[in-house]
């Protein structure tokens, strides 16, 4: 796997962390507050991962497109 694929998998993991906030907390009974805290922390970790990796992936893709267009001009 190349670097871009690793970044895309990390991006998907970040989205997975963000989707944990959709879990119904009432089914955990007395541990609902603890699960809420963990989900909140993971949401913000996932948000940071998605933003950082998303920007990084854009830079990589834009760089590769720039190299391809440079080769086409030559």
Backbone as a ProteinNet text record, in pm:
[ID]
protein_1_A
[PRIMARY]
XXXXXXXXXXXXXXXXXXXXXXXXXXXXXXXXXXXXXXXXXXXXXXXXXXXXXXXXXXXXXXXXXXXXXXXXXX
[TERTIARY]
84.9	0	88.8	43	120.8	74.2	142.3	116.4	-26.4	-76.3	-211.4	-316.9	-298.8	-394.6	-393.3	-276.7	-268.7	-341.4	-324.2	-392.4	-543.5	-587.4	-731.6	-791.8	-717.7	-767	-773.9	-674.9	-678.9	-796.2	-826.3	-941.4	-1071	-1082.9	-1201.8	-1211.8	-1098.5	-1099.5	-1148.2	-1103.7	-1151.5	-1301.4	-1353	-1498.7	-1570.6	-1508.8	-1567.1	-1574.1	-1467.8	-1469.2	-1578.8	-1595.8	-1698.4	-1838.6	-1857.1	-1990.1	-2027.1	-1932	-1964.5	-2061.2	-2068.7	-2160.7	-2306.2	-2331.1	-2467.8	-2519.7	-2433.7	-2472.4	-2573.8	-2675.4	-2777.9	-2721.2	-2711.2	-2645.9	-2734.1	-2865	-2954.1	-2938	-2886.9	-2872.2	-2755.1	-2670	-2557.5	-2590.3	-2710.9	-2756.5	-2674.3	-2622.7	-2551.2	-2417.4	-2369.7	-2242.1	-2261	-2381.4	-2410.8	-2323.9	-2299.4	-2217.5	-2072.4	-2020.8	-1884.3	-1872.7	-1969.2	-1968.7	-1983.1	-2065.5	-2080.3	-1946.6	-1872.5	-1742.7	-1644.1	-1638.7	-1547.8	-1585.6	-1715.2	-1760.3	-1727.1	-1738.7	-1707.3	-1559.3	-1473.7	-1329.5	-1296.8	-1351.8	-1323.7	-1379.3	-1491.4	-1547.1	-1447.9	-1394.2	-1301.6	-1167.8	-1123.5	-1003.8	-1030	-1144.4	-1181.3	-1194.1	-1250	-1264.2	-1126.6	-1034.8	-899.2	-830.4	-847.4	-786.5	-843.1	-974	-1038.5	-990.4	-981.8	-939.6	-793	-705.5	-562.5	-534.8	-588.4	-562.9	-631.1	-747.6	-815.4	-732.8	-675.2	-591	-464	-405.2	-282.3	-306.8	-419.7	-454.2	-472.8	-537.5	-554.5	-420.6	-325.7	-194.5	-123.1	-133.9	-68.6	-129.8	-263.6	-331	-301.1	-302.4	-271.6	-127.1	-35.5	103.8	120.2	51.4	59.9	-1.6	-112.7	-173.4	-82.7	-14.5	79	196.3	245.9	356.1	311.3	188.1	138.1	121.7	68.1	49.7	184.4	282.7	416.8	477.7	455.9	507.4	437.5	307	233	280.4	322.7	370.2	503.1	581.7	714.4	705.9
-118.9	0	124.4	223.3	346.2	442.1	554.5	651.5	706.7	730.5	785.3	688.8	559.1	461.4	458.2	468.2	471.7	594.1	707.3	829	817.2	754.3	736.8	643.5	538.9	450.5	524.8	607.8	690	785.7	841.6	929.9	855.5	731.8	651.8	616.8	592	566.4	690.3	806.9	931.5	948.9	915.7	922.2	822.3	705.3	605.7	657.4	724.4	783.3	888.8	967.5	1070.7	1010	894.6	834.1	767.2	748.6	689	775.8	904.2	991	957.5	875.2	836.5	719.8	663.1	547	589	508.8	535.3	507.9	610.9	598	532.2	527.9	470.7	319.6	255.6	110.6	68.9	164.4	132.4	150	191.8	202.2	300.8	256.4	348.6	397.3	332.9	373.6	471.9	522.7	614.4	738.5	795.3	916.7	888.2	773.5	736.6	715.4	645.9	622	753.6	845.4	977.5	1050.9	1046.5	1112.4	1052.6	920.3	853.5	886.6	884.8	917.6	1061.5	1152.2	1292.6	1309.7	1245.4	1253.7	1194.4	1076.9	1013.7	1095.1	1164.9	1249.6	1359.2	1426.9	1536.4	1485.2	1369.4	1308.1	1274.7	1215.1	1182.3	1305.4	1412.2	1537.6	1592.1	1591	1637.7	1553.2	1420.9	1330.1	1355.1	1372.5	1394.1	1525.1	1628.9	1758.3	1753.1	1703.5	1701	1610	1488.4	1396.3	1441.4	1503.4	1554.8	1660.2	1753.4	1856.8	1794.8	1699.7	1634.2	1557.7	1487.1	1413.1	1509.5	1623.7	1721.9	1770.8	1798.8	1844.1	1737.2	1611.4	1503.4	1490	1490.9	1475.2	1594.6	1714.7	1833.1	1829.5	1782.1	1769.4	1669.6	1556.1	1454.9	1505.8	1579.5	1635.6	1740.1	1817.7	1916.9	1852.5	1741.7	1670.2	1610.6	1558.1	1500.9	1608.3	1723.4	1829.5	1885.1	1885.4	1930.2	1835.9	1703.3	1605.6	1618.1	1650.8	1664.6	1785.6	1889.9	2011.1	1986.9	1894.6	1869.2	1784.3
0	0	0	-68.6	-71.5	39.2	45.6	152.4	146.6	26.6	12.5	65.4	42.1	93.5	245.9	306.8	452.5	507.4	442.1	487.1	471.5	362.5	342.9	448.2	485.1	590.9	724.6	752.4	873.2	871.8	754.5	738.5	772	724.6	753.5	902	966.7	1111.2	1185.1	1142.6	1202.8	1186.4	1069.1	1048.8	1139	1159.5	1249.8	1392.3	1438.8	1572.7	1583.6	1477.8	1481.8	1485.4	1423	1418.9	1551.4	1642.8	1772.3	1853.6	1821.7	1895	1864.7	1765	1729.5	1812.7	1898.6	1979.5	2085.2	2105.6	2206.2	2346	2429.1	2559.2	2664.6	2643.8	2744.8	2757.2	2655.1	2663.1	2751	2793.2	2880.1	3027.4	3056.6	3195.1	3276.8	3392.9	3481.2	3423.9	3320.4	3260.3	3146.1	3131.7	3021.5	3023.1	3143.4	3152	3111.5	3152.7	3115.7	2965.4	2907.9	2763.5	2688.7	2742.4	2680.3	2679.2	2790.8	2798.9	2698.7	2692.4	2598.9	2454.9	2425.1	2290.1	2253.9	2351.6	2326	2295.6	2373.7	2348.9	2212.1	2181.9	2053.2	1936.7	1958.7	1853	1815.8	1917.1	1888.2	1835.5	1881.3	1823.4	1676.5	1648.8	1511.1	1424.3	1481	1406.5	1368.7	1464.4	1436.4	1331.4	1341.8	1244.7	1105.7	1096.6	966.9	904.7	983.6	929.1	885.2	972.5	940.1	820.9	824.6	714.3	585.5	597.4	478.5	407.4	483.7	423.7	367.2	440.8	394.9	264.3	257.3	135.9	18.5	43.7	-63.4	-116.3	-25.8	-70.1	-152.5	-111	-185.3	-324.1	-330.8	-459.5	-549.9	-493.7	-575.5	-624.7	-541.4	-584	-696	-686.4	-792.2	-922.2	-911.4	-1032.2	-1094.9	-1011.7	-1064	-1135.2	-1080.5	-1146.4	-1279.8	-1283.6	-1408.1	-1514.6	-1475.6	-1575.3	-1621.1	-1530.2	-1568.1	-1672	-1654.2	-1749.6	-1883.9	-1882.6	-2008.7	-2087.2	-2018.6	-2087.4	-2157.1	-2103.3	-2162.2	-2283.3
[MASK]
++++++++++++++++++++++++++++++++++++++++++++++++++++++++++++++++++++++++++

